[in-house]
Amino acid sequence: MEKFQKLTSTYVPLPIENVDTDQIIPARFLKATTKEGFGDNLFADWRYEKDGSPKKDFVLNNPTYSGEILVAGKNFGSGSSREHAAWAIGGYGFRAVVSSFFADIFRNNALNNGILPVIVSADFLSEIFNSINKDPKATLTIDLESQTITNNATGKSESFEINPYKKECLLKGLDDIDYLLSKKDSIENYEKERTF
Amino acid sequence: MKTLFDKIWDAHTVSTVADGPTQLYIDRHFCHEVTSPQAFNGLRARGLNVLRPDRTTLTADHNTPTINQDQPVKDPISKNQLDTLSKNAKEFGLTLYALGHKKNGVVHIIGPENGYTQPGMTIVCGDSHTSTHGAFGSIAFGIGTSEVEMVLATQCILQSRPKTMRITFNGKLGKGVTAKDLALYMISKLTTGGATGYFVEYAGEAIRNMSMEERMTLCNLSIEMGARGGLIAPDETTFNYVKGREFAPKGEEWDKALAYWKTLKTDEGAKFDKELIFDAADIQPMITYGTNPGMGMGVNENIPTLEDIDEAGRISFQKSMDYMGFNPGENLEGKSIDYVFLGSCTNGRIEDFRAFTNFVKGKKKADNVTAWLVPGSWMVEQQIKDEGLYDILTAAGFELRQPGCSACLAMNDDKVPAGKYAVSTSNRNFEGRQGPGARTILAGPLVAAAAAVTGKITDPRTML
Ligand code: SF4
């Protein structure tokens, strides 16, 4: 897994609430057997016309906006458990998603793929949207070590929550399987001692 | 004093990471073709085996066609994914109910009907509706593909402990009101994020009165309000359902298991992080009008107006109205529809087919409706035929398709065309879920049956 430490970047605004995993990556693209290539179909139905040409009014097709951070309305990633949603976001080139609320499974999946979900207050989120309305080249800085996110246009910062274990994993680029494999003995003991 | 959830969680805790998640032992793991291939690739890349092959069961369901299953799958990409599942099952020594097998079907249907799903277990699958299995009084939840790989390699998973919520439904459901209506009602009250971070226990008279099929419908939909899962304390209804199924304990093992299962309930006075109470008598037959399952209302109520929606949500609400072709404030009763889908892990069980069939008995399918009736499994299909439901359905102008996920997520050819309205017993009305541009109205089997015979959104109670 790729490490995540500190990131300063312009960002892509998607001020829509309840963006579900069927929008992030529609089911018909889930037929692959590898993790690669999903970035091309990120938000496919919002992004492309039927004939495959880009929809002009969708933010990913607007050259004004770019960057490694996606900023979205509340309850991002609701719906299915498909990790393909995280692969699509990572495959497109995002390293962090900022929202005021995330669905649980999506958040886990993102963390397991080195993508940082940053939970901010509703006010901070609306300021981020305001800043980019004024200046499309506005930037955010996300510092995982100190757990802070800064809106560089206003200079305001906010701290965000992350589980200490997950934070370590991300800072060091380690994943859960490495950890669990190191616990083999405890698994066998558990199986032996279990009474039900 | 412990909640049911705490009892099962603690009994499966192998260790706890300092300041971090719990290492949880998993009793039963299900896999399907869509979310597993990358996990098996991961095992290969790390040179690992499956640690406990007898605890994982595979089925093909998401991609499978619902006609001509005896012939090779036409879509080459779907075929590749199905072949990959078979290859992985063979290479890693796992049980697979492939296309054509008599135990094949939707993963959350075949688990319970074969007795794999039992009270007190921890159950996971790379699929969010794994919450279905909570109906048996087990901790069951959906996981991502990285986590599928973890479970295959170590039979464990790292999870942070969710908060607990109890939702109590007092009283009785009215005539013509189903478990699906109860669930849609609850989600409309809580919204799609209202239970995020929680594991929910359902309790109260209305829940106790439910059959196992109805409990599965309810627990299935827990994820649609953001919950990690939902569970119901096991009781005689549960034990009677499990007893005698193929992989259920037998003889002395059964007695031992039963004694343990009877301890699985929330202790009097145990504290939940949150408690909600509803009155079952308040619930009407429900439909959804928008593009998430929280946008539900009684079948004869009006869609909210823009003023009813808080400001930050208005862009999303209007977007959803535009997609559905509805107006804020509109009443949908009598509105013409094009498709009806009976099936999925939410409403593809035998009771759903019984309810639908009883309703359409002696009536005719409306000419303007294309009806897809898709049993959740081959065992359900067999039961439909054994009980004589098939003949009644045929007489009313309906056909039965072959089992699979089908139009629930439209990965196969069962896609609702753009702009068409589908009254669907599945679980998600997201944009494009049933095909690009498809407009989904979620409902229970009775509202679906009423729509199928009238061709319109109809309150089933007016026809009972
Ligand atoms: S029926 Fe639908 S929700 Fe259930 S497992 Fe299949 S695709 Fe998922």
mmCIF file of N, CA, C and O in Angstrom, chain A residues 17-18 20 22-23 27-28 30-35 46 75 79-84 87 101-102 104-105 108-109 112 163-165 175-180 183-184 186-187 190-191 194 196, chain B residues 11-12 14-15 17 19 21 23 25 27 34 38 41 46 52 63 75 77-78 81 126-128 143-146 149-150 154 158 192-193 196-197 228 292 312-313 316 319 409 411 428 430-431 433:
data_model
loop_
_atom_site.group_PDB
_atom_site.id
_atom_site.type_symbol
_atom_site.label_atom_id
_atom_site.label_comp_id
_atom_site.label_asym_id
_atom_site.label_seq_id
_atom_site.Cartn_x
_atom_site.Cartn_y
_atom_site.Cartn_z
ATOM 1 N N GLU A 17 -24.895 15.571 -2.303
ATOM 2 C CA GLU A 17 -24.992 14.709 -1.121
ATOM 3 C C GLU A 17 -25.335 13.273 -1.514
ATOM 4 O O GLU A 17 -25.860 13.036 -2.592
ATOM 5 N N ASN A 18 -25.040 12.351 -0.622
ATOM 6 C CA ASN A 18 -25.404 10.936 -0.816
ATOM 7 C C ASN A 18 -24.868 10.360 -2.132
ATOM 8 O O ASN A 18 -25.575 9.627 -2.818
ATOM 9 N N ASP A 20 -23.574 7.766 -4.104
ATOM 10 C CA ASP A 20 -23.513 6.346 -3.775
ATOM 11 C C ASP A 20 -22.519 5.626 -4.671
ATOM 12 O O ASP A 20 -22.066 6.170 -5.673
ATOM 13 N N ASP A 22 -22.882 3.251 -6.685
ATOM 14 C CA ASP A 22 -23.320 3.000 -8.062
ATOM 15 C C ASP A 22 -23.006 4.196 -8.966
ATOM 16 O O ASP A 22 -22.913 4.044 -10.186
ATOM 17 N N GLN A 23 -22.901 5.400 -8.384
ATOM 18 C CA GLN A 23 -22.483 6.558 -9.179
ATOM 19 C C GLN A 23 -20.959 6.569 -9.318
ATOM 20 O O GLN A 23 -20.423 6.898 -10.376
ATOM 21 N N ALA A 27 -22.360 -0.644 -11.780
ATOM 22 C CA ALA A 27 -22.182 -2.096 -11.681
ATOM 23 C C ALA A 27 -21.646 -2.734 -12.956
ATOM 24 O O ALA A 27 -20.889 -3.699 -12.908
ATOM 25 N N ARG A 28 -22.029 -2.177 -14.121
ATOM 26 C CA ARG A 28 -21.625 -2.873 -15.340
ATOM 27 C C ARG A 28 -20.105 -2.830 -15.566
ATOM 28 O O ARG A 28 -19.579 -3.550 -16.397
ATOM 29 N N LEU A 30 -18.022 -3.641 -13.197
ATOM 30 C CA LEU A 30 -17.406 -4.431 -12.127
ATOM 31 C C LEU A 30 -16.971 -5.815 -12.597
ATOM 32 O O LEU A 30 -16.713 -6.686 -11.793
ATOM 33 N N LYS A 31 -16.922 -6.005 -13.889
ATOM 34 C CA LYS A 31 -16.673 -7.364 -14.370
ATOM 35 C C LYS A 31 -15.197 -7.715 -14.499
ATOM 36 O O LYS A 31 -14.853 -8.813 -14.898
ATOM 37 N N ALA A 32 -14.330 -6.767 -14.164
ATOM 38 C CA ALA A 32 -12.900 -7.024 -14.286
ATOM 39 C C ALA A 32 -12.434 -7.964 -13.184
ATOM 40 O O ALA A 32 -13.089 -8.108 -12.153
ATOM 41 N N THR A 33 -11.299 -8.592 -13.385
ATOM 42 C CA THR A 33 -10.756 -9.490 -12.370
ATOM 43 C C THR A 33 -9.445 -8.953 -11.802
ATOM 44 O O THR A 33 -8.754 -9.634 -11.072
ATOM 45 N N THR A 34 -9.079 -7.722 -12.171
ATOM 46 C CA THR A 34 -7.910 -7.081 -11.562
ATOM 47 C C THR A 34 -8.352 -5.732 -10.981
ATOM 48 O O THR A 34 -9.502 -5.341 -11.131
ATOM 49 N N LYS A 35 -7.418 -5.044 -10.327
ATOM 50 C CA LYS A 35 -7.778 -3.771 -9.688
ATOM 51 C C LYS A 35 -7.516 -2.578 -10.597
ATOM 52 O O LYS A 35 -7.791 -1.446 -10.225
ATOM 53 N N TRP A 46 -22.256 10.063 -14.958
ATOM 54 C CA TRP A 46 -22.303 11.524 -14.864
ATOM 55 C C TRP A 46 -21.293 12.162 -15.818
ATOM 56 O O TRP A 46 -21.395 13.322 -16.175
ATOM 57 N N ASN A 75 -22.416 12.277 3.356
ATOM 58 C CA ASN A 75 -22.753 10.866 3.139
ATOM 59 C C ASN A 75 -22.194 10.351 1.809
ATOM 60 O O ASN A 75 -22.907 9.782 0.992
ATOM 61 N N GLY A 79 -24.126 2.833 -0.006
ATOM 62 C CA GLY A 79 -24.489 1.780 -0.951
ATOM 63 C C GLY A 79 -23.617 0.556 -0.799
ATOM 64 O O GLY A 79 -23.381 0.101 0.310
ATOM 65 N N SER A 80 -23.138 0.052 -1.896
ATOM 66 C CA SER A 80 -22.575 -1.298 -1.910
ATOM 67 C C SER A 80 -21.172 -1.345 -1.334
ATOM 68 O O SER A 80 -20.525 -0.319 -1.120
ATOM 69 N N SER A 81 -20.700 -2.561 -1.101
ATOM 70 C CA SER A 81 -19.390 -2.755 -0.483
ATOM 71 C C SER A 81 -18.274 -2.757 -1.524
ATOM 72 O O SER A 81 -17.133 -2.970 -1.183
ATOM 73 N N ARG A 82 -18.616 -2.540 -2.772
ATOM 74 C CA ARG A 82 -17.628 -2.692 -3.842
ATOM 75 C C ARG A 82 -16.366 -1.846 -3.614
ATOM 76 O O ARG A 82 -16.409 -0.637 -3.618
ATOM 77 N N GLU A 83 -15.260 -2.530 -3.434
ATOM 78 C CA GLU A 83 -13.995 -1.824 -3.248
ATOM 79 C C GLU A 83 -13.572 -1.162 -4.558
ATOM 80 O O GLU A 83 -12.713 -0.282 -4.588
ATOM 81 N N HIS A 84 -14.216 -1.577 -5.642
ATOM 82 C CA HIS A 84 -13.977 -0.965 -6.943
ATOM 83 C C HIS A 84 -14.173 0.547 -6.871
ATOM 84 O O HIS A 84 -13.556 1.283 -7.645
ATOM 85 N N TRP A 87 -10.944 1.776 -5.741
ATOM 86 C CA TRP A 87 -9.968 1.609 -6.830
ATOM 87 C C TRP A 87 -10.193 2.659 -7.923
ATOM 88 O O TRP A 87 -9.235 3.140 -8.532
ATOM 89 N N PHE A 101 -19.319 13.631 5.957
ATOM 90 C CA PHE A 101 -19.861 12.345 6.424
ATOM 91 C C PHE A 101 -19.557 11.281 5.374
ATOM 92 O O PHE A 101 -19.747 11.519 4.189
ATOM 93 N N PHE A 102 -19.083 10.126 5.826
ATOM 94 C CA PHE A 102 -18.809 9.019 4.896
ATOM 95 C C PHE A 102 -19.598 7.776 5.307
ATOM 96 O O PHE A 102 -19.809 7.539 6.497
ATOM 97 N N ASP A 104 -19.748 3.854 6.061
ATOM 98 C CA ASP A 104 -18.744 3.030 6.734
ATOM 99 C C ASP A 104 -17.875 2.171 5.838
ATOM 100 O O ASP A 104 -16.662 2.171 5.951
ATOM 101 N N ILE A 105 -18.531 1.393 4.977
ATOM 102 C CA ILE A 105 -17.743 0.405 4.217
ATOM 103 C C ILE A 105 -16.822 1.142 3.265
ATOM 104 O O ILE A 105 -15.661 0.783 3.096
ATOM 105 N N ASN A 108 -13.715 2.311 5.104
ATOM 106 C CA ASN A 108 -12.764 1.204 5.301
ATOM 107 C C ASN A 108 -12.034 0.864 4.021
ATOM 108 O O ASN A 108 -10.825 0.661 4.015
ATOM 109 N N ASN A 109 -12.789 0.762 2.937
ATOM 110 C CA ASN A 109 -12.186 0.384 1.660
ATOM 111 C C ASN A 109 -11.154 1.418 1.221
ATOM 112 O O ASN A 109 -10.089 1.067 0.707
ATOM 113 N N ASN A 112 -8.037 1.041 3.244
ATOM 114 C CA ASN A 112 -7.297 -0.158 2.855
ATOM 115 C C ASN A 112 -6.579 0.004 1.521
ATOM 116 O O ASN A 112 -5.845 -0.878 1.098
ATOM 117 N N ASN A 163 -8.675 6.670 13.271
ATOM 118 C CA ASN A 163 -8.264 5.645 14.222
ATOM 119 C C ASN A 163 -6.725 5.582 14.259
ATOM 120 O O ASN A 163 -6.083 5.542 13.214
ATOM 121 N N PRO A 164 -6.114 5.595 15.476
ATOM 122 C CA PRO A 164 -4.647 5.626 15.582
ATOM 123 C C PRO A 164 -3.972 4.469 14.835
ATOM 124 O O PRO A 164 -2.900 4.647 14.253
ATOM 125 N N TYR A 165 -4.595 3.294 14.869
ATOM 126 C CA TYR A 165 -4.006 2.152 14.175
ATOM 127 C C TYR A 165 -3.991 2.391 12.669
ATOM 128 O O TYR A 165 -2.985 2.179 11.977
ATOM 129 N N ASP A 175 -0.521 -2.739 5.377
ATOM 130 C CA ASP A 175 -1.946 -3.062 5.338
ATOM 131 C C ASP A 175 -2.325 -4.109 6.389
ATOM 132 O O ASP A 175 -1.479 -4.704 7.035
ATOM 133 N N ASP A 176 -3.643 -4.299 6.552
ATOM 134 C CA ASP A 176 -4.165 -5.169 7.611
ATOM 135 C C ASP A 176 -3.731 -6.621 7.450
ATOM 136 O O ASP A 176 -3.602 -7.339 8.425
ATOM 137 N N ILE A 177 -3.546 -7.043 6.221
ATOM 138 C CA ILE A 177 -3.198 -8.453 6.032
ATOM 139 C C ILE A 177 -1.812 -8.730 6.622
ATOM 140 O O ILE A 177 -1.604 -9.743 7.274
ATOM 141 N N ASP A 178 -0.896 -7.788 6.431
ATOM 142 C CA ASP A 178 0.440 -7.958 7.036
ATOM 143 C C ASP A 178 0.289 -8.175 8.540
ATOM 144 O O ASP A 178 0.903 -9.055 9.133
ATOM 145 N N TYR A 179 -0.567 -7.340 9.127
ATOM 146 C CA TYR A 179 -0.751 -7.420 10.575
ATOM 147 C C TYR A 179 -1.354 -8.775 10.977
ATOM 148 O O TYR A 179 -0.855 -9.448 11.873
ATOM 149 N N LEU A 180 -2.428 -9.167 10.280
ATOM 150 C CA LEU A 180 -3.116 -10.409 10.659
ATOM 151 C C LEU A 180 -2.216 -11.631 10.467
ATOM 152 O O LEU A 180 -2.262 -12.573 11.261
ATOM 153 N N LYS A 183 -0.268 -12.611 13.283
ATOM 154 C CA LYS A 183 -1.016 -13.071 14.459
ATOM 155 C C LYS A 183 -1.460 -14.528 14.335
ATOM 156 O O LYS A 183 -2.375 -14.955 15.035
ATOM 157 N N LYS A 184 -0.855 -15.275 13.463
ATOM 158 C CA LYS A 184 -1.231 -16.685 13.221
ATOM 159 C C LYS A 184 -1.436 -17.487 14.498
ATOM 160 O O LYS A 184 -2.418 -18.214 14.645
ATOM 161 N N SER A 186 -2.223 -16.591 17.520
ATOM 162 C CA SER A 186 -3.421 -16.230 18.280
ATOM 163 C C SER A 186 -4.666 -16.816 17.633
ATOM 164 O O SER A 186 -5.621 -17.180 18.309
ATOM 165 N N ILE A 187 -4.646 -16.948 16.321
ATOM 166 C CA ILE A 187 -5.802 -17.509 15.622
ATOM 167 C C ILE A 187 -5.946 -18.989 15.975
ATOM 168 O O ILE A 187 -7.035 -19.469 16.314
ATOM 169 N N TYR A 190 -7.157 -19.385 19.507
ATOM 170 C CA TYR A 190 -8.583 -19.083 19.621
ATOM 171 C C TYR A 190 -9.407 -20.299 19.196
ATOM 172 O O TYR A 190 -10.349 -20.696 19.879
ATOM 173 N N GLU A 191 -9.023 -20.881 18.091
ATOM 174 C CA GLU A 191 -9.782 -22.038 17.589
ATOM 175 C C GLU A 191 -9.741 -23.199 18.574
ATOM 176 O O GLU A 191 -10.734 -23.905 18.766
ATOM 177 N N ARG A 194 -11.907 -22.346 21.966
ATOM 178 C CA ARG A 194 -13.303 -21.974 21.819
ATOM 179 C C ARG A 194 -14.227 -23.115 22.232
ATOM 180 O O ARG A 194 -13.973 -24.261 21.913
ATOM 181 N N PHE A 196 -17.830 -23.053 21.964
ATOM 182 C CA PHE A 196 -19.187 -23.140 21.391
ATOM 183 C C PHE A 196 -19.123 -23.450 19.917
ATOM 184 O O PHE A 196 -18.060 -23.360 19.313
ATOM 185 N N ALA B 11 -17.442 -12.981 22.040
ATOM 186 C CA ALA B 11 -17.128 -14.404 21.873
ATOM 187 C C ALA B 11 -16.239 -14.655 20.648
ATOM 188 O O ALA B 11 -15.652 -15.721 20.520
ATOM 189 N N HIS B 12 -16.147 -13.683 19.753
ATOM 190 C CA HIS B 12 -15.339 -13.864 18.546
ATOM 191 C C HIS B 12 -14.103 -12.985 18.525
ATOM 192 O O HIS B 12 -13.408 -12.901 17.517
ATOM 193 N N VAL B 14 -10.498 -12.264 19.010
ATOM 194 C CA VAL B 14 -9.238 -12.999 19.159
ATOM 195 C C VAL B 14 -8.241 -12.123 19.901
ATOM 196 O O VAL B 14 -7.532 -12.558 20.791
ATOM 197 N N SER B 15 -8.172 -10.858 19.522
ATOM 198 C CA SER B 15 -7.300 -9.904 20.216
ATOM 199 C C SER B 15 -7.787 -8.505 19.876
ATOM 200 O O SER B 15 -8.627 -8.339 18.995
ATOM 201 N N VAL B 17 -6.259 -4.671 18.942
ATOM 202 C CA VAL B 17 -5.069 -3.870 18.660
ATOM 203 C C VAL B 17 -5.112 -2.652 19.591
ATOM 204 O O VAL B 17 -6.165 -2.019 19.718
ATOM 205 N N ASP B 19 -5.401 0.777 20.946
ATOM 206 C CA ASP B 19 -5.959 1.984 20.293
ATOM 207 C C ASP B 19 -6.531 1.705 18.916
ATOM 208 O O ASP B 19 -6.640 2.613 18.099
ATOM 209 N N PRO B 21 -8.523 -1.458 16.067
ATOM 210 C CA PRO B 21 -9.659 -2.348 15.838
ATOM 211 C C PRO B 21 -9.540 -3.677 16.573
ATOM 212 O O PRO B 21 -8.506 -3.990 17.155
ATOM 213 N N GLN B 23 -9.529 -7.792 16.378
ATOM 214 C CA GLN B 23 -9.287 -8.927 15.479
ATOM 215 C C GLN B 23 -10.416 -9.917 15.741
ATOM 216 O O GLN B 23 -10.479 -10.525 16.791
ATOM 217 N N TYR B 25 -12.787 -13.214 14.826
ATOM 218 C CA TYR B 25 -12.792 -14.501 14.133
ATOM 219 C C TYR B 25 -14.088 -14.640 13.339
ATOM 220 O O TYR B 25 -15.157 -14.304 13.824
ATOM 221 N N ASP B 27 -16.801 -17.002 11.423
ATOM 222 C CA ASP B 27 -17.287 -18.388 11.338
ATOM 223 C C ASP B 27 -17.635 -18.794 9.910
ATOM 224 O O ASP B 27 -17.403 -19.924 9.503
ATOM 225 N N VAL B 34 -17.998 -11.299 -8.270
ATOM 226 C CA VAL B 34 -17.631 -9.903 -8.567
ATOM 227 C C VAL B 34 -16.580 -9.335 -7.624
ATOM 228 O O VAL B 34 -15.667 -8.644 -8.064
ATOM 229 N N GLN B 38 -9.952 -10.279 -7.221
ATOM 230 C CA GLN B 38 -8.755 -9.542 -6.817
ATOM 231 C C GLN B 38 -8.220 -10.048 -5.482
ATOM 232 O O GLN B 38 -7.016 -9.937 -5.208
ATOM 233 N N ASN B 41 -6.237 -13.095 -6.344
ATOM 234 C CA ASN B 41 -4.970 -12.626 -6.923
ATOM 235 C C ASN B 41 -3.999 -12.214 -5.828
ATOM 236 O O ASN B 41 -2.801 -12.483 -5.907
ATOM 237 N N ARG B 46 0.971 -13.145 -2.701
ATOM 238 C CA ARG B 46 1.677 -13.307 -1.432
ATOM 239 C C ARG B 46 2.066 -14.764 -1.166
ATOM 240 O O ARG B 46 2.622 -15.081 -0.112
ATOM 241 N N ARG B 52 -8.820 -21.735 6.256
ATOM 242 C CA ARG B 52 -9.865 -22.695 6.656
ATOM 243 C C ARG B 52 -10.875 -22.853 5.513
ATOM 244 O O ARG B 52 -11.955 -22.272 5.546
ATOM 245 N N ASN B 63 -23.617 -11.857 -11.974
ATOM 246 C CA ASN B 63 -23.426 -11.722 -13.411
ATOM 247 C C ASN B 63 -24.258 -12.656 -14.253
ATOM 248 O O ASN B 63 -24.197 -12.622 -15.473
ATOM 249 N N ASP B 75 -22.047 -12.988 -22.749
ATOM 250 C CA ASP B 75 -21.172 -11.840 -22.538
ATOM 251 C C ASP B 75 -19.772 -12.349 -22.135
ATOM 252 O O ASP B 75 -19.603 -12.974 -21.092
ATOM 253 N N ILE B 77 -17.117 -10.952 -21.035
ATOM 254 C CA ILE B 77 -16.495 -10.422 -19.811
ATOM 255 C C ILE B 77 -17.129 -11.052 -18.579
ATOM 256 O O ILE B 77 -16.450 -11.414 -17.622
ATOM 257 N N SER B 78 -18.461 -11.214 -18.625
ATOM 258 C CA SER B 78 -19.134 -11.918 -17.528
ATOM 259 C C SER B 78 -18.632 -13.354 -17.446
ATOM 260 O O SER B 78 -18.374 -13.873 -16.358
ATOM 261 N N GLN B 81 -15.407 -13.648 -15.731
ATOM 262 C CA GLN B 81 -15.470 -13.511 -14.283
ATOM 263 C C GLN B 81 -16.007 -14.797 -13.633
ATOM 264 O O GLN B 81 -15.518 -15.222 -12.592
ATOM 265 N N GLY B 126 -18.200 -10.279 0.643
ATOM 266 C CA GLY B 126 -17.890 -9.051 -0.077
ATOM 267 C C GLY B 126 -19.145 -8.518 -0.747
ATOM 268 O O GLY B 126 -19.242 -8.465 -1.975
ATOM 269 N N ASP B 127 -20.106 -8.141 0.074
ATOM 270 C CA ASP B 127 -21.392 -7.702 -0.428
ATOM 271 C C ASP B 127 -22.146 -7.051 0.727
ATOM 272 O O ASP B 127 -22.290 -7.652 1.784
ATOM 273 N N SER B 128 -22.634 -5.842 0.508
ATOM 274 C CA SER B 128 -23.178 -5.087 1.644
ATOM 275 C C SER B 128 -24.441 -5.705 2.229
ATOM 276 O O SER B 128 -24.732 -5.514 3.401
ATOM 277 N N ILE B 143 -18.185 -6.665 3.450
ATOM 278 C CA ILE B 143 -16.784 -6.235 3.518
ATOM 279 C C ILE B 143 -16.264 -5.947 2.123
ATOM 280 O O ILE B 143 -16.862 -6.360 1.129
ATOM 281 N N GLY B 144 -15.144 -5.243 2.039
ATOM 282 C CA GLY B 144 -14.505 -4.963 0.761
ATOM 283 C C GLY B 144 -13.571 -6.095 0.362
ATOM 284 O O GLY B 144 -13.364 -7.045 1.129
ATOM 285 N N THR B 145 -13.028 -5.993 -0.837
ATOM 286 C CA THR B 145 -12.212 -7.079 -1.367
ATOM 287 C C THR B 145 -10.911 -7.289 -0.591
ATOM 288 O O THR B 145 -10.468 -8.424 -0.413
ATOM 289 N N SER B 146 -10.305 -6.210 -0.091
ATOM 290 C CA SER B 146 -9.093 -6.377 0.743
ATOM 291 C C SER B 146 -9.425 -7.220 1.963
ATOM 292 O O SER B 146 -8.618 -8.035 2.416
ATOM 293 N N GLU B 149 -9.787 -10.867 1.185
ATOM 294 C CA GLU B 149 -8.449 -11.473 1.161
ATOM 295 C C GLU B 149 -7.974 -11.803 2.592
ATOM 296 O O GLU B 149 -7.430 -12.879 2.840
ATOM 297 N N MET B 150 -8.225 -10.877 3.523
ATOM 298 C CA MET B 150 -7.856 -11.104 4.931
ATOM 299 C C MET B 150 -8.524 -12.354 5.478
ATOM 300 O O MET B 150 -7.895 -13.152 6.163
ATOM 301 N N THR B 154 -6.607 -15.573 6.756
ATOM 302 C CA THR B 154 -6.431 -15.689 8.214
ATOM 303 C C THR B 154 -7.698 -16.057 8.978
ATOM 304 O O THR B 154 -7.656 -16.207 10.196
ATOM 305 N N LEU B 158 -10.028 -7.300 10.743
ATOM 306 C CA LEU B 158 -9.856 -6.210 11.707
ATOM 307 C C LEU B 158 -11.023 -5.258 11.557
ATOM 308 O O LEU B 158 -11.280 -4.754 10.471
ATOM 309 N N THR B 192 -30.607 7.682 4.747
ATOM 310 C CA THR B 192 -29.623 6.661 4.362
ATOM 311 C C THR B 192 -28.356 6.691 5.210
ATOM 312 O O THR B 192 -27.565 5.762 5.153
ATOM 313 N N GLY B 193 -28.152 7.759 5.966
ATOM 314 C CA GLY B 193 -26.961 7.790 6.819
ATOM 315 C C GLY B 193 -27.315 7.717 8.291
ATOM 316 O O GLY B 193 -26.452 7.805 9.162
ATOM 317 N N THR B 196 -25.425 5.043 10.334
ATOM 318 C CA THR B 196 -24.002 4.850 10.030
ATOM 319 C C THR B 196 -23.210 4.795 11.335
ATOM 320 O O THR B 196 -23.403 5.624 12.219
ATOM 321 N N GLY B 197 -22.344 3.797 11.428
ATOM 322 C CA GLY B 197 -21.531 3.629 12.633
ATOM 323 C C GLY B 197 -22.175 2.723 13.674
ATOM 324 O O GLY B 197 -21.559 2.406 14.678
ATOM 325 N N ARG B 228 -23.952 -0.934 9.946
ATOM 326 C CA ARG B 228 -23.031 -2.019 9.597
ATOM 327 C C ARG B 228 -23.834 -3.297 9.401
ATOM 328 O O ARG B 228 -23.506 -4.123 8.573
ATOM 329 N N ASN B 292 -32.592 7.492 -3.640
ATOM 330 C CA ASN B 292 -31.956 6.691 -2.600
ATOM 331 C C ASN B 292 -33.060 6.081 -1.746
ATOM 332 O O ASN B 292 -34.186 6.588 -1.740
ATOM 333 N N ALA B 312 -29.105 22.669 2.271
ATOM 334 C CA ALA B 312 -27.930 21.987 1.722
ATOM 335 C C ALA B 312 -28.339 20.791 0.846
ATOM 336 O O ALA B 312 -27.581 20.365 -0.023
ATOM 337 N N GLY B 313 -29.553 20.272 1.074
ATOM 338 C CA GLY B 313 -29.975 19.084 0.353
ATOM 339 C C GLY B 313 -30.796 19.369 -0.898
ATOM 340 O O GLY B 313 -31.164 18.442 -1.627
ATOM 341 N N SER B 316 -29.417 18.205 -4.444
ATOM 342 C CA SER B 316 -29.507 16.752 -4.621
ATOM 343 C C SER B 316 -30.958 16.319 -4.808
ATOM 344 O O SER B 316 -31.255 15.443 -5.622
ATOM 345 N N LYS B 319 -32.150 17.249 -8.287
ATOM 346 C CA LYS B 319 -31.466 16.368 -9.236
ATOM 347 C C LYS B 319 -32.189 15.023 -9.282
ATOM 348 O O LYS B 319 -32.414 14.456 -10.361
ATOM 349 N N LEU B 409 -29.195 -5.360 -9.820
ATOM 350 C CA LEU B 409 -28.099 -4.463 -10.174
ATOM 351 C C LEU B 409 -27.760 -4.512 -11.656
ATOM 352 O O LEU B 409 -26.808 -3.860 -12.088
ATOM 353 N N MET B 411 -26.325 -6.318 -13.847
ATOM 354 C CA MET B 411 -25.009 -6.650 -14.428
ATOM 355 C C MET B 411 -25.173 -7.616 -15.600
ATOM 356 O O MET B 411 -24.276 -7.774 -16.404
ATOM 357 N N ARG B 428 -32.225 -1.041 -3.978
ATOM 358 C CA ARG B 428 -31.582 0.239 -4.282
ATOM 359 C C ARG B 428 -32.218 0.887 -5.492
ATOM 360 O O ARG B 428 -32.415 0.245 -6.528
ATOM 361 N N PHE B 430 -30.862 3.771 -6.701
ATOM 362 C CA PHE B 430 -29.851 4.720 -7.148
ATOM 363 C C PHE B 430 -29.963 4.942 -8.653
ATOM 364 O O PHE B 430 -30.387 4.049 -9.395
ATOM 365 N N GLU B 431 -29.531 6.117 -9.094
ATOM 366 C CA GLU B 431 -29.490 6.398 -10.538
ATOM 367 C C GLU B 431 -28.759 5.263 -11.244
ATOM 368 O O GLU B 431 -27.664 4.877 -10.845
ATOM 369 N N ARG B 433 -29.069 2.154 -11.306
ATOM 370 C CA ARG B 433 -28.887 0.865 -10.649
ATOM 371 C C ARG B 433 -29.487 -0.276 -11.478
ATOM 372 O O ARG B 433 -28.937 -1.355 -11.592
#
